[in-house]
mmCIF file of C-alpha atoms in Angstrom:
data_model
loop_
_atom_site.group_PDB
_atom_site.id
_atom_site.type_symbol
_atom_site.label_atom_id
_atom_site.label_comp_id
_atom_site.label_asym_id
_atom_site.label_seq_id
_atom_site.Cartn_x
_atom_site.Cartn_y
_atom_site.Cartn_z
ATOM 1 C CA GLY N 1 59.223 -13.178 -62.788
ATOM 2 C CA LYS N 2 56.190 -14.824 -63.347
ATOM 3 C CA ILE N 3 56.215 -17.686 -61.025
ATOM 4 C CA SER N 4 56.527 -15.300 -58.126
ATOM 5 C CA CYS N 5 53.479 -13.394 -59.037
ATOM 6 C CA GLY N 6 51.549 -16.749 -59.435
ATOM 7 C CA VAL N 7 52.690 -17.846 -56.373
ATOM 8 C CA GLN N 8 52.104 -14.751 -54.355
ATOM 9 C CA ASN N 9 48.607 -14.713 -55.550
ATOM 10 C CA PHE N 10 48.074 -18.128 -54.429
ATOM 11 C CA LEU N 11 49.526 -17.557 -50.995
ATOM 12 C CA ASN N 12 47.384 -14.143 -50.622
ATOM 13 C CA ASP N 13 44.286 -16.405 -50.911
ATOM 14 C CA ARG N 14 45.589 -18.588 -48.165
ATOM 15 C CA HIS N 15 45.996 -15.485 -46.035
ATOM 16 C CA THR N 16 49.930 -15.832 -45.732
ATOM 17 C CA ALA N 17 52.250 -12.898 -45.426
ATOM 18 C CA VAL N 18 53.860 -13.274 -48.603
ATOM 19 C CA THR N 19 56.507 -10.342 -48.580
ATOM 20 C CA LEU N 20 58.743 -11.854 -45.923
ATOM 21 C CA TYR N 21 59.487 -15.011 -48.345
ATOM 22 C CA LYS N 22 58.883 -13.816 -51.674
ATOM 23 C CA THR N 23 62.796 -13.602 -52.150
ATOM 24 C CA GLU N 24 63.070 -16.982 -51.562
ATOM 25 C CA ILE N 25 60.660 -18.169 -53.701
ATOM 26 C CA ILE N 26 61.258 -16.091 -56.812
ATOM 27 C CA GLU N 27 64.373 -18.516 -57.569
ATOM 28 C CA SER N 28 62.655 -21.809 -56.985
ATOM 29 C CA THR N 29 61.361 -24.445 -59.009
ATOM 30 C CA GLU N 30 57.638 -25.044 -59.352
ATOM 31 C CA GLU N 31 57.981 -27.939 -56.942
ATOM 32 C CA VAL N 32 60.058 -26.228 -54.120
ATOM 33 C CA ALA N 33 57.566 -23.539 -54.239
ATOM 34 C CA PHE N 34 54.567 -25.447 -53.624
ATOM 35 C CA ALA N 35 56.394 -27.269 -50.856
ATOM 36 C CA GLU N 36 57.152 -23.517 -49.556
ATOM 37 C CA ILE N 37 53.412 -22.942 -49.459
ATOM 38 C CA LEU N 38 52.363 -25.908 -47.273
ATOM 39 C CA VAL N 39 54.966 -25.114 -44.917
ATOM 40 C CA LEU N 40 54.183 -21.438 -44.536
ATOM 41 C CA ASP N 41 50.638 -21.881 -44.396
ATOM 42 C CA CYS N 42 51.203 -23.927 -41.323
ATOM 43 C CA LEU N 43 53.249 -21.678 -39.714
ATOM 44 C CA CYS N 44 51.725 -18.108 -40.605
ATOM 45 C CA HIS N 45 49.746 -16.849 -37.393
ATOM 46 C CA VAL N 46 46.333 -16.282 -38.408
ATOM 47 C CA CYS N 47 42.875 -15.537 -36.253
ATOM 48 C CA SER N 48 39.652 -17.146 -36.982
ATOM 49 C CA ALA N 49 36.649 -14.375 -37.341
ATOM 50 C CA GLY N 50 32.974 -14.824 -37.531
ATOM 51 C CA PHE N 51 31.517 -11.755 -39.783
ATOM 52 C CA ASP N 52 27.861 -11.329 -38.761
ATOM 53 C CA ALA N 53 25.698 -9.929 -41.875
ATOM 54 C CA GLY N 54 23.459 -8.611 -39.112
ATOM 55 C CA ASP N 55 19.709 -7.599 -39.306
ATOM 56 C CA HIS N 56 19.929 -5.785 -42.752
ATOM 57 C CA GLY N 57 22.127 -7.843 -45.155
ATOM 58 C CA VAL N 58 22.968 -11.126 -46.704
ATOM 59 C CA TRP N 59 26.159 -12.791 -47.880
ATOM 60 C CA GLY N 60 26.413 -13.645 -51.413
ATOM 61 C CA CYS N 61 27.676 -17.223 -51.095
ATOM 62 C CA VAL N 62 27.250 -18.221 -47.504
ATOM 63 C CA ALA N 63 24.293 -20.230 -45.804
ATOM 64 C CA GLY N 64 23.198 -18.236 -42.763
ATOM 65 C CA SER N 65 24.201 -15.009 -41.439
ATOM 66 C CA VAL N 66 27.632 -15.813 -40.137
ATOM 67 C CA LYS N 67 30.656 -16.091 -42.221
ATOM 68 C CA ASN N 68 33.749 -17.585 -40.933
ATOM 69 C CA ILE N 69 37.243 -16.693 -42.359
ATOM 70 C CA LYS N 70 40.777 -16.683 -41.196
ATOM 71 C CA LEU N 71 42.496 -13.083 -40.721
ATOM 72 C CA VAL N 72 46.229 -12.198 -40.876
ATOM 73 C CA PRO N 73 46.623 -9.787 -37.991
ATOM 74 C CA GLY N 74 46.630 -5.989 -39.428
ATOM 75 C CA ASP N 75 44.982 -7.331 -42.649
ATOM 76 C CA PRO N 76 41.539 -5.510 -42.675
ATOM 77 C CA TYR N 77 38.500 -7.565 -44.387
ATOM 78 C CA SER N 78 36.573 -6.204 -47.399
ATOM 79 C CA ALA N 79 32.896 -6.824 -47.331
ATOM 80 C CA SER N 80 32.388 -7.324 -51.082
ATOM 81 C CA ASP N 81 30.070 -10.041 -51.003
ATOM 82 C CA LEU N 82 27.775 -8.505 -48.229
ATOM 83 C CA HIS N 83 24.576 -7.348 -49.797
ATOM 84 C CA ALA N 84 22.894 -4.552 -47.834
ATOM 85 C CA MET N 85 18.921 -4.908 -48.062
ATOM 86 C CA PRO N 86 16.901 -2.458 -49.621
ATOM 87 C CA GLY N 87 16.726 0.554 -47.695
ATOM 88 C CA TRP N 88 19.890 0.055 -45.971
ATOM 89 C CA ARG N 89 23.481 0.766 -46.339
ATOM 90 C CA PHE N 90 26.425 -1.120 -44.914
ATOM 91 C CA ALA N 91 28.488 1.310 -42.617
ATOM 92 C CA GLY N 92 30.946 -0.773 -41.072
ATOM 93 C CA TRP N 93 32.148 -3.463 -38.665
ATOM 94 C CA SER N 94 31.300 -3.400 -34.781
ATOM 95 C CA GLU N 95 34.932 -3.994 -34.047
ATOM 96 C CA ASP N 96 38.319 -2.527 -35.210
ATOM 97 C CA LEU N 97 40.043 -4.897 -37.738
ATOM 98 C CA SER N 98 43.089 -3.094 -38.015
ATOM 99 C CA SER N 99 44.867 -4.838 -35.139
ATOM 100 C CA VAL N 100 43.202 -8.527 -34.996
ATOM 101 C CA THR N 101 44.837 -10.576 -32.101
ATOM 102 C CA SER N 102 42.566 -13.357 -31.160
ATOM 103 C CA ASN N 103 39.550 -14.757 -32.492
ATOM 104 C CA MET N 104 36.660 -12.611 -32.584
ATOM 105 C CA THR N 105 32.982 -12.320 -34.056
ATOM 106 C CA VAL N 106 32.129 -8.915 -35.338
ATOM 107 C CA ARG N 107 28.602 -7.629 -36.625
ATOM 108 C CA ALA N 108 27.765 -5.546 -39.655
ATOM 109 C CA ILE N 109 26.240 -1.922 -39.038
ATOM 110 C CA TYR N 110 23.958 -0.299 -41.284
ATOM 111 C CA GLU N 111 22.371 3.102 -42.088
ATOM 112 C CA LYS N 112 19.052 3.431 -42.951
ATOM 113 C CA GLU N 113 18.751 5.023 -46.431
ATOM 114 C CA GLU N 114 15.546 7.597 -47.324
ATOM 115 C CA VAL N 115 13.845 6.983 -50.542
ATOM 116 C CA ALA N 116 10.821 9.223 -51.433
ATOM 117 C CA PRO N 117 7.440 7.544 -52.248
ATOM 118 C CA ILE N 118 6.254 7.811 -55.842
ATOM 119 C CA SER N 119 5.211 11.226 -56.875
ATOM 120 C CA ASP N 120 1.309 12.080 -56.726
ATOM 121 C CA ASP N 121 1.649 13.193 -60.223
ATOM 122 C CA VAL N 122 2.238 9.691 -61.411
ATOM 123 C CA VAL N 123 -1.238 8.257 -62.760
ATOM 124 C CA ALA N 124 -1.398 4.363 -62.594
ATOM 125 C CA ASP N 125 -3.812 1.621 -61.848
ATOM 126 C CA TRP N 126 -1.716 0.258 -59.013
ATOM 127 C CA TYR N 127 1.460 1.247 -57.421
ATOM 128 C CA VAL N 128 4.346 -0.608 -56.037
ATOM 129 C CA ASP N 129 7.177 0.737 -53.624
ATOM 130 C CA ALA N 130 9.660 -1.709 -52.105
ATOM 131 C CA PHE N 131 10.904 0.831 -49.846
ATOM 132 C CA ASN N 132 7.646 2.394 -48.533
ATOM 133 C CA GLY N 133 4.896 -0.013 -49.531
ATOM 134 C CA LYS N 134 3.345 -3.121 -47.988
ATOM 135 C CA ASP N 135 1.598 -5.916 -49.412
ATOM 136 C CA THR N 136 -1.223 -5.512 -46.758
ATOM 137 C CA ASN N 137 -2.150 -1.985 -48.506
ATOM 138 C CA ASN N 138 -4.813 -1.641 -51.263
ATOM 139 C CA GLY N 139 -2.198 -0.251 -53.780
ATOM 140 C CA LYS N 140 -4.340 2.169 -55.307
ATOM 141 C CA SER N 141 -2.264 5.228 -54.411
ATOM 142 C CA PRO N 142 1.513 6.268 -54.070
ATOM 143 C CA LYS N 143 0.790 6.457 -50.323
ATOM 144 C CA THR N 144 -0.655 3.143 -50.034
ATOM 145 C CA ALA N 145 1.529 1.340 -52.421
ATOM 146 C CA PHE N 146 2.039 -2.633 -52.445
ATOM 147 C CA ALA N 147 5.763 -3.934 -51.656
ATOM 148 C CA THR N 148 6.115 -6.469 -54.400
ATOM 149 C CA ILE N 149 5.256 -6.915 -57.986
ATOM 150 C CA ALA N 150 4.157 -10.299 -57.365
ATOM 151 C CA ARG N 151 1.247 -8.583 -55.181
ATOM 152 C CA ALA N 152 0.120 -6.264 -57.899
ATOM 153 C CA LYS N 153 0.049 -8.975 -60.490
ATOM 154 C CA ARG N 154 -2.304 -10.728 -58.248
ATOM 155 C CA ALA N 155 -4.430 -7.481 -58.047
ATOM 156 C CA SER N 156 -4.365 -6.253 -61.717
ATOM 157 C CA THR N 157 -6.221 -7.453 -64.685
ATOM 158 C CA SER N 158 -5.044 -7.132 -68.496
ATOM 159 C CA GLY N 159 -4.430 -3.728 -69.740
ATOM 160 C CA GLN N 160 -3.855 -2.126 -66.384
ATOM 161 C CA THR N 161 -0.814 -0.054 -65.436
ATOM 162 C CA VAL N 162 1.595 -0.669 -62.412
ATOM 163 C CA ALA N 163 3.804 2.409 -61.244
ATOM 164 C CA LEU N 164 7.119 1.092 -59.706
ATOM 165 C CA ASN N 165 9.126 3.167 -57.604
ATOM 166 C CA GLU N 166 13.222 2.632 -57.452
ATOM 167 C CA GLY N 167 14.032 -0.426 -55.662
ATOM 168 C CA VAL N 168 14.958 -4.090 -55.966
ATOM 169 C CA TYR N 169 12.111 -6.204 -57.256
ATOM 170 C CA ALA N 170 11.317 -10.108 -58.205
ATOM 171 C CA PRO N 171 11.660 -10.469 -61.883
ATOM 172 C CA PHE N 172 8.861 -13.265 -61.615
ATOM 173 C CA ASP N 173 6.616 -14.294 -58.690
ATOM 174 C CA SER N 174 8.951 -16.361 -56.519
ATOM 175 C CA PRO N 175 8.550 -16.851 -52.899
ATOM 176 C CA PHE N 176 12.461 -17.132 -52.680
ATOM 177 C CA PHE N 177 13.255 -13.761 -54.015
ATOM 178 C CA ARG N 178 14.286 -11.674 -50.788
ATOM 179 C CA ASP N 179 15.901 -8.452 -50.799
ATOM 180 C CA GLY N 180 17.895 -8.593 -54.149
ATOM 181 C CA ALA N 181 18.698 -12.137 -53.601
ATOM 182 C CA ILE N 182 17.183 -15.298 -55.719
ATOM 183 C CA ARG N 183 17.607 -18.265 -53.566
ATOM 184 C CA GLY N 184 16.564 -21.974 -53.149
ATOM 185 C CA CYS N 185 14.318 -22.303 -56.326
ATOM 186 C CA SER N 186 14.229 -25.796 -58.309
ATOM 187 C CA SER N 187 13.037 -26.398 -61.882
ATOM 188 C CA LEU N 188 13.581 -27.797 -65.341
ATOM 189 C CA ASP N 189 15.629 -25.052 -66.782
ATOM 190 C CA GLY N 190 16.810 -21.582 -65.219
ATOM 191 C CA ALA N 191 15.963 -22.390 -61.611
ATOM 192 C CA GLY N 192 17.060 -18.859 -60.201
ATOM 193 C CA ALA N 193 15.868 -16.610 -63.451
ATOM 194 C CA CYS N 194 15.065 -17.569 -66.751
ATOM 195 C CA GLY N 195 14.692 -15.113 -69.451
ATOM 196 C CA VAL N 196 15.097 -11.965 -67.728
ATOM 197 C CA ASN N 197 17.245 -8.885 -67.090
ATOM 198 C CA LEU N 198 19.492 -9.223 -63.950
ATOM 199 C CA THR N 199 21.490 -6.284 -62.326
ATOM 200 C CA ASN N 200 23.252 -6.564 -59.095
ATOM 201 C CA THR N 201 21.577 -9.486 -58.053
ATOM 202 C CA VAL N 202 22.580 -12.471 -55.634
ATOM 203 C CA VAL N 203 21.510 -15.895 -57.348
ATOM 204 C CA SER N 204 22.677 -18.840 -55.121
ATOM 205 C CA GLY N 205 21.364 -22.055 -54.120
ATOM 206 C CA ASN N 206 19.032 -22.883 -56.958
ATOM 207 C CA THR N 207 19.034 -26.363 -58.656
ATOM 208 C CA ALA N 208 18.145 -26.964 -62.230
ATOM 209 C CA THR N 209 17.158 -30.694 -63.617
ATOM 210 C CA GLN N 210 18.744 -29.760 -67.076
ATOM 211 C CA TYR N 211 20.318 -26.376 -67.739
ATOM 212 C CA GLY N 212 21.234 -23.127 -65.845
ATOM 213 C CA GLY N 213 21.052 -23.699 -62.103
ATOM 214 C CA GLY N 214 21.270 -20.162 -61.497
ATOM 215 C CA VAL N 215 20.503 -18.163 -64.600
ATOM 216 C CA ALA N 216 19.213 -19.338 -68.165
ATOM 217 C CA SER N 217 18.516 -17.607 -71.422
ATOM 218 C CA CYS N 218 18.748 -14.121 -70.058
ATOM 219 C CA SER N 219 19.356 -11.124 -71.981
ATOM 220 C CA GLN N 220 21.693 -9.463 -69.821
ATOM 221 C CA VAL N 221 23.274 -10.268 -66.317
ATOM 222 C CA ILE N 222 25.312 -7.407 -64.946
ATOM 223 C CA GLY N 223 27.313 -7.044 -61.552
ATOM 224 C CA CYS N 224 25.873 -10.319 -60.161
ATOM 225 C CA THR N 225 27.225 -12.794 -57.528
ATOM 226 C CA ILE N 226 26.033 -16.277 -58.838
ATOM 227 C CA CYS N 227 27.086 -18.941 -56.635
ATOM 228 C CA GLY N 228 26.264 -22.400 -54.840
ATOM 229 C CA ASN N 229 23.800 -23.273 -57.821
ATOM 230 C CA ALA N 230 23.755 -26.839 -59.605
ATOM 231 C CA ALA N 231 22.585 -28.110 -63.069
ATOM 232 C CA SER N 232 23.233 -30.873 -65.469
ATOM 233 C CA GLN N 233 24.833 -28.220 -67.676
ATOM 234 C CA GLY N 234 25.992 -24.708 -66.766
ATOM 235 C CA GLY N 235 25.539 -25.035 -62.915
ATOM 236 C CA GLY N 236 25.761 -21.363 -62.325
ATOM 237 C CA VAL N 237 24.902 -19.641 -65.953
ATOM 238 C CA TYR N 238 23.336 -21.123 -69.256
ATOM 239 C CA SER N 239 23.419 -19.229 -72.687
ATOM 240 C CA SER N 240 23.405 -15.699 -71.246
ATOM 241 C CA PRO N 241 26.044 -12.722 -71.512
ATOM 242 C CA VAL N 242 27.383 -12.204 -68.113
ATOM 243 C CA ALA N 243 29.236 -8.723 -67.302
ATOM 244 C CA GLY N 244 31.196 -8.086 -64.186
ATOM 245 C CA GLY N 245 30.473 -10.079 -60.918
ATOM 246 C CA VAL N 246 31.395 -13.416 -59.652
ATOM 247 C CA VAL N 247 30.521 -16.917 -60.857
ATOM 248 C CA SER N 248 31.496 -19.045 -57.941
ATOM 249 C CA ASN N 249 30.983 -22.582 -56.179
ATOM 250 C CA ASN N 250 28.462 -24.078 -58.864
ATOM 251 C CA THR N 251 28.428 -27.580 -60.001
ATOM 252 C CA ALA N 252 27.640 -29.546 -62.987
ATOM 253 C CA THR N 253 27.039 -32.990 -63.501
ATOM 254 C CA SER N 254 27.706 -33.000 -67.253
ATOM 255 C CA ALA N 255 29.550 -29.582 -68.589
ATOM 256 C CA GLY N 256 30.123 -26.225 -67.616
ATOM 257 C CA GLY N 257 30.170 -25.881 -63.661
ATOM 258 C CA GLY N 258 30.247 -22.163 -63.760
ATOM 259 C CA LEU N 259 28.979 -21.485 -67.319
ATOM 260 C CA ARG N 260 27.688 -23.313 -70.424
ATOM 261 C CA LEU N 261 27.561 -21.365 -73.883
ATOM 262 C CA GLY N 262 27.240 -17.412 -73.668
ATOM 263 C CA SER N 263 29.667 -14.918 -72.735
ATOM 264 C CA ALA N 264 31.689 -13.577 -69.745
ATOM 265 C CA THR N 265 33.320 -10.326 -69.773
ATOM 266 C CA ASN N 266 35.425 -9.145 -66.883
ATOM 267 C CA VAL N 267 33.857 -11.862 -64.559
ATOM 268 C CA ARG N 268 35.515 -13.835 -61.935
ATOM 269 C CA ILE N 269 34.899 -17.456 -62.320
ATOM 270 C CA LEU N 270 36.010 -19.169 -59.190
ATOM 271 C CA CYS N 271 35.694 -22.739 -57.788
ATOM 272 C CA ASN N 272 33.154 -24.225 -59.931
ATOM 273 C CA THR N 273 33.157 -27.824 -60.449
ATOM 274 C CA SER N 274 31.765 -30.332 -63.356
ATOM 275 C CA LYS N 275 32.066 -33.823 -62.998
ATOM 276 C CA ARG N 276 33.150 -33.945 -66.927
ATOM 277 C CA TYR N 277 33.982 -30.985 -68.982
ATOM 278 C CA GLY N 278 34.817 -27.599 -68.314
ATOM 279 C CA GLY N 279 34.930 -26.862 -64.470
ATOM 280 C CA GLY N 280 34.678 -23.181 -64.990
ATOM 281 C CA THR N 281 33.501 -22.696 -68.582
ATOM 282 C CA HIS N 282 32.438 -24.679 -71.340
ATOM 283 C CA THR N 283 32.080 -23.144 -74.986
ATOM 284 C CA VAL N 284 31.821 -19.653 -73.538
ATOM 285 C CA THR N 285 33.426 -16.772 -75.175
ATOM 286 C CA VAL N 286 35.441 -15.480 -72.049
ATOM 287 C CA THR N 287 36.982 -11.860 -72.446
ATOM 288 C CA GLY N 288 38.989 -10.558 -69.460
ATOM 289 C CA GLY N 289 38.622 -11.522 -65.964
ATOM 290 C CA LEU N 290 39.997 -14.197 -63.699
ATOM 291 C CA VAL N 291 39.283 -18.222 -63.983
ATOM 292 C CA ALA N 292 40.543 -19.820 -61.183
ATOM 293 C CA GLY N 293 40.388 -23.004 -58.643
ATOM 294 C CA ASN N 294 37.899 -24.611 -61.077
ATOM 295 C CA VAL N 295 37.850 -28.238 -61.323
ATOM 296 C CA ALA N 296 36.778 -30.837 -64.105
ATOM 297 C CA GLN N 297 36.912 -33.761 -62.245
ATOM 298 C CA GLU N 298 36.633 -36.942 -64.714
ATOM 299 C CA VAL N 299 37.709 -35.437 -67.879
ATOM 300 C CA SER N 300 38.999 -32.171 -69.508
ATOM 301 C CA GLY N 301 39.099 -28.552 -69.221
ATOM 302 C CA GLY N 302 39.638 -27.512 -65.316
ATOM 303 C CA GLY N 303 39.418 -23.686 -66.288
ATOM 304 C CA CYS N 304 37.942 -23.771 -69.873
ATOM 305 C CA ALA N 305 36.785 -26.125 -72.029
ATOM 306 C CA TYR N 306 36.261 -25.214 -75.996
ATOM 307 C CA GLY N 307 35.177 -21.726 -76.628
ATOM 308 C CA THR N 308 36.867 -18.439 -77.234
ATOM 309 C CA ILE N 309 39.121 -16.766 -74.354
ATOM 310 C CA VAL N 310 41.061 -13.519 -74.660
ATOM 311 C CA GLY N 311 42.888 -11.453 -71.973
ATOM 312 C CA ALA N 312 42.116 -13.658 -69.214
ATOM 313 C CA VAL N 313 44.018 -15.144 -66.397
ATOM 314 C CA ILE N 314 43.471 -18.878 -66.079
ATOM 315 C CA SER N 315 45.148 -19.965 -62.875
ATOM 316 C CA ASN N 316 45.203 -22.809 -60.380
ATOM 317 C CA ASN N 317 42.533 -25.121 -62.167
ATOM 318 C CA VAL N 318 42.518 -28.868 -62.457
ATOM 319 C CA ALA N 319 41.327 -31.494 -64.870
ATOM 320 C CA GLY N 320 41.118 -35.153 -64.186
ATOM 321 C CA ALA N 321 42.511 -36.278 -67.582
ATOM 322 C CA ASN N 322 43.548 -33.363 -70.270
ATOM 323 C CA GLY N 323 43.683 -29.776 -70.329
ATOM 324 C CA GLY N 324 44.157 -28.638 -66.736
ATOM 325 C CA GLY N 325 43.711 -24.942 -67.905
ATOM 326 C CA VAL N 326 42.322 -25.002 -71.253
ATOM 327 C CA ASN N 327 40.799 -28.096 -73.358
ATOM 328 C CA GLU N 328 40.400 -27.300 -77.155
ATOM 329 C CA GLY N 329 40.063 -23.656 -76.901
ATOM 330 C CA THR N 330 41.313 -20.596 -79.034
ATOM 331 C CA VAL N 331 43.263 -18.667 -76.705
ATOM 332 C CA ARG N 332 44.840 -15.207 -77.108
ATOM 333 C CA ASP N 333 46.839 -12.712 -74.776
ATOM 334 C CA CYS N 334 46.262 -14.723 -71.681
ATOM 335 C CA ASP N 335 48.132 -16.123 -68.646
ATOM 336 C CA ILE N 336 47.918 -19.657 -68.193
ATOM 337 C CA VAL N 337 49.587 -20.504 -65.037
ATOM 338 C CA PHE N 338 49.750 -23.069 -62.216
ATOM 339 C CA ASN N 339 47.147 -25.453 -63.658
ATOM 340 C CA MET N 340 47.121 -29.157 -63.117
ATOM 341 C CA VAL N 341 46.201 -32.524 -64.711
ATOM 342 C CA SER N 342 45.692 -35.080 -61.702
ATOM 343 C CA ASN N 343 46.476 -37.940 -63.966
ATOM 344 C CA CYS N 344 44.326 -40.182 -61.594
ATOM 345 C CA LEU N 345 41.347 -41.343 -63.490
ATOM 346 C CA SER N 346 42.782 -42.125 -66.849
ATOM 347 C CA ASP N 347 45.407 -44.512 -68.286
ATOM 348 C CA ALA N 348 47.353 -41.382 -69.766
ATOM 349 C CA SER N 349 46.797 -37.515 -69.297
ATOM 350 C CA TYR N 350 47.800 -34.806 -71.469
ATOM 351 C CA GLY N 351 48.303 -31.060 -71.449
ATOM 352 C CA ALA N 352 48.534 -29.139 -68.105
ATOM 353 C CA GLY N 353 48.407 -25.788 -69.572
ATOM 354 C CA CYS N 354 46.437 -26.380 -72.762
ATOM 355 C CA TYR N 355 45.253 -29.550 -74.924
ATOM 356 C CA TYR N 356 44.969 -29.123 -78.361
ATOM 357 C CA GLY N 357 43.705 -26.015 -79.875
ATOM 358 C CA SER N 358 45.446 -22.816 -79.852
ATOM 359 C CA ALA N 359 47.251 -20.154 -78.134
ATOM 360 C CA SER N 360 48.990 -16.860 -79.233
ATOM 361 C CA ASN N 361 50.742 -14.409 -77.364
ATOM 362 C CA CYS N 362 50.412 -16.116 -73.959
ATOM 363 C CA VAL N 363 52.240 -16.819 -70.850
ATOM 364 C CA ILE N 364 52.121 -20.358 -70.336
ATOM 365 C CA ALA N 365 54.152 -21.158 -66.860
ATOM 366 C CA GLY N 366 54.039 -23.375 -63.607
ATOM 367 C CA ASN N 367 51.586 -25.946 -65.163
ATOM 368 C CA ALA N 368 52.061 -29.576 -64.076
ATOM 369 C CA VAL N 369 50.800 -33.139 -65.052
ATOM 370 C CA ALA N 370 50.683 -35.078 -61.681
ATOM 371 C CA VAL N 371 52.809 -38.286 -61.560
ATOM 372 C CA HIS N 372 50.612 -41.417 -61.764
ATOM 373 C CA PRO N 373 50.986 -44.418 -58.973
ATOM 374 C CA ASP N 374 51.921 -46.377 -62.070
ATOM 375 C CA ALA N 375 54.518 -45.104 -64.016
ATOM 376 C CA SER N 376 53.696 -46.671 -67.309
ATOM 377 C CA LYS N 377 50.578 -44.330 -66.970
ATOM 378 C CA ASP N 378 52.401 -41.014 -66.401
ATOM 379 C CA GLY N 379 50.998 -38.225 -68.681
ATOM 380 C CA VAL N 380 52.798 -35.696 -71.245
ATOM 381 C CA GLY N 381 52.989 -32.148 -72.151
ATOM 382 C CA GLY N 382 53.098 -29.797 -69.026
ATOM 383 C CA ALA N 383 52.800 -26.626 -71.137
ATOM 384 C CA GLY N 384 50.262 -28.426 -73.576
ATOM 385 C CA TYR N 385 49.511 -31.201 -75.833
ATOM 386 C CA GLY N 386 48.727 -31.042 -79.491
ATOM 387 C CA THR N 387 48.219 -27.133 -79.131
ATOM 388 C CA ALA N 388 49.495 -24.676 -81.646
ATOM 389 C CA PHE N 389 51.544 -22.180 -79.829
ATOM 390 C CA VAL N 390 52.207 -18.814 -81.543
ATOM 391 C CA ASP N 391 54.504 -16.372 -80.006
ATOM 392 C CA CYS N 392 54.197 -17.507 -76.198
ATOM 393 C CA ARG N 393 56.373 -17.248 -73.480
ATOM 394 C CA ILE N 394 56.595 -20.738 -72.216
ATOM 395 C CA TYR N 395 58.544 -21.831 -69.021
ATOM 396 C CA ASN N 396 58.805 -23.941 -65.806
ATOM 397 C CA ASN N 397 55.988 -26.611 -66.802
ATOM 398 C CA PHE N 398 56.181 -30.173 -65.629
ATOM 399 C CA ALA N 399 54.913 -33.485 -67.010
ATOM 400 C CA PRO N 400 56.539 -36.966 -65.741
ATOM 401 C CA ARG N 401 56.895 -38.147 -69.769
ATOM 402 C CA ALA N 402 58.070 -34.911 -71.274
ATOM 403 C CA ALA N 403 61.097 -32.554 -70.518
ATOM 404 C CA ALA N 404 59.746 -29.255 -68.637
ATOM 405 C CA SER N 405 58.793 -26.446 -71.048
#
């Protein structure tokens, strides 16, 4: 059933052998299932592996070259967030991961890619070639091309033309853009990138004083990894359309830990935090994708606050006061499962799954309002509070002051 699927996903994230216990969990109540998770995680045999990105790659969301994770023996690791530098292709790991029996360190292996220089038939004032050029060249021919747009910008004058070879280039003159990654920038708005098109780019560790720690006011953001950025609103993304990729581990002091305004289509929105509203998103149109593990610390909308959400999975998000999954949103065709209201920062908390707004043709299951230390302040509405439910499946939700739905 739905509960077993939700528990299975949660267990997989913790690298626990799900199949051994699946039949025991299917019939369990939510409270028992979470107790089982804690026990199994302690008993499961795992090994610690350090994954070294090597000389020609960078991790999407990890500072430094080594990423430490836990592996279940026999469970191969996917390098989905390892980004090879231009001119190189990831070829595998230095050790066999099919039978991990002890702690280990493995190193990424790369193969050299060959990219032809700019054709001599191309006529321009300046030439830039990310693969074959050098910024110490004079930039006046395909064979003496610069390596970066920033170098050509400094050399050129108004009205001149610049020929670009295929490659990954900074969208602006930034010393922090390196090998397809924008890192460590600071500004008022859009610290990582502002007003440009981004494709398959890593945007991490940037900070904006106001809006868009990672990205702001871009016309397209496709297949990007946007992580570890911070701002007052839109820790990861502000007012931009995002398609594919990952928005994770970003923070906002006010609203929209992951995204504020704009849209997200088939995006994984994971483990973002807002101090107040919208841990994952705030006033964003979300279509498809996964919204999971996000937190609104003090107020509402652990997963999503406001906006329209269609066809997404909203799971394992937490809000301090109201709407662990969704706060005052318009939700259709979604699974809203295993979200929580912590009920620790407010006199009364409401709606673990949804708070006000509407939900149609959705599954609302396994959501819970936590028990307050003071029984007089216990919260209400495991599935939702003040929400207009239409054609929804609602079951196994919990709140201290209301019957489980």
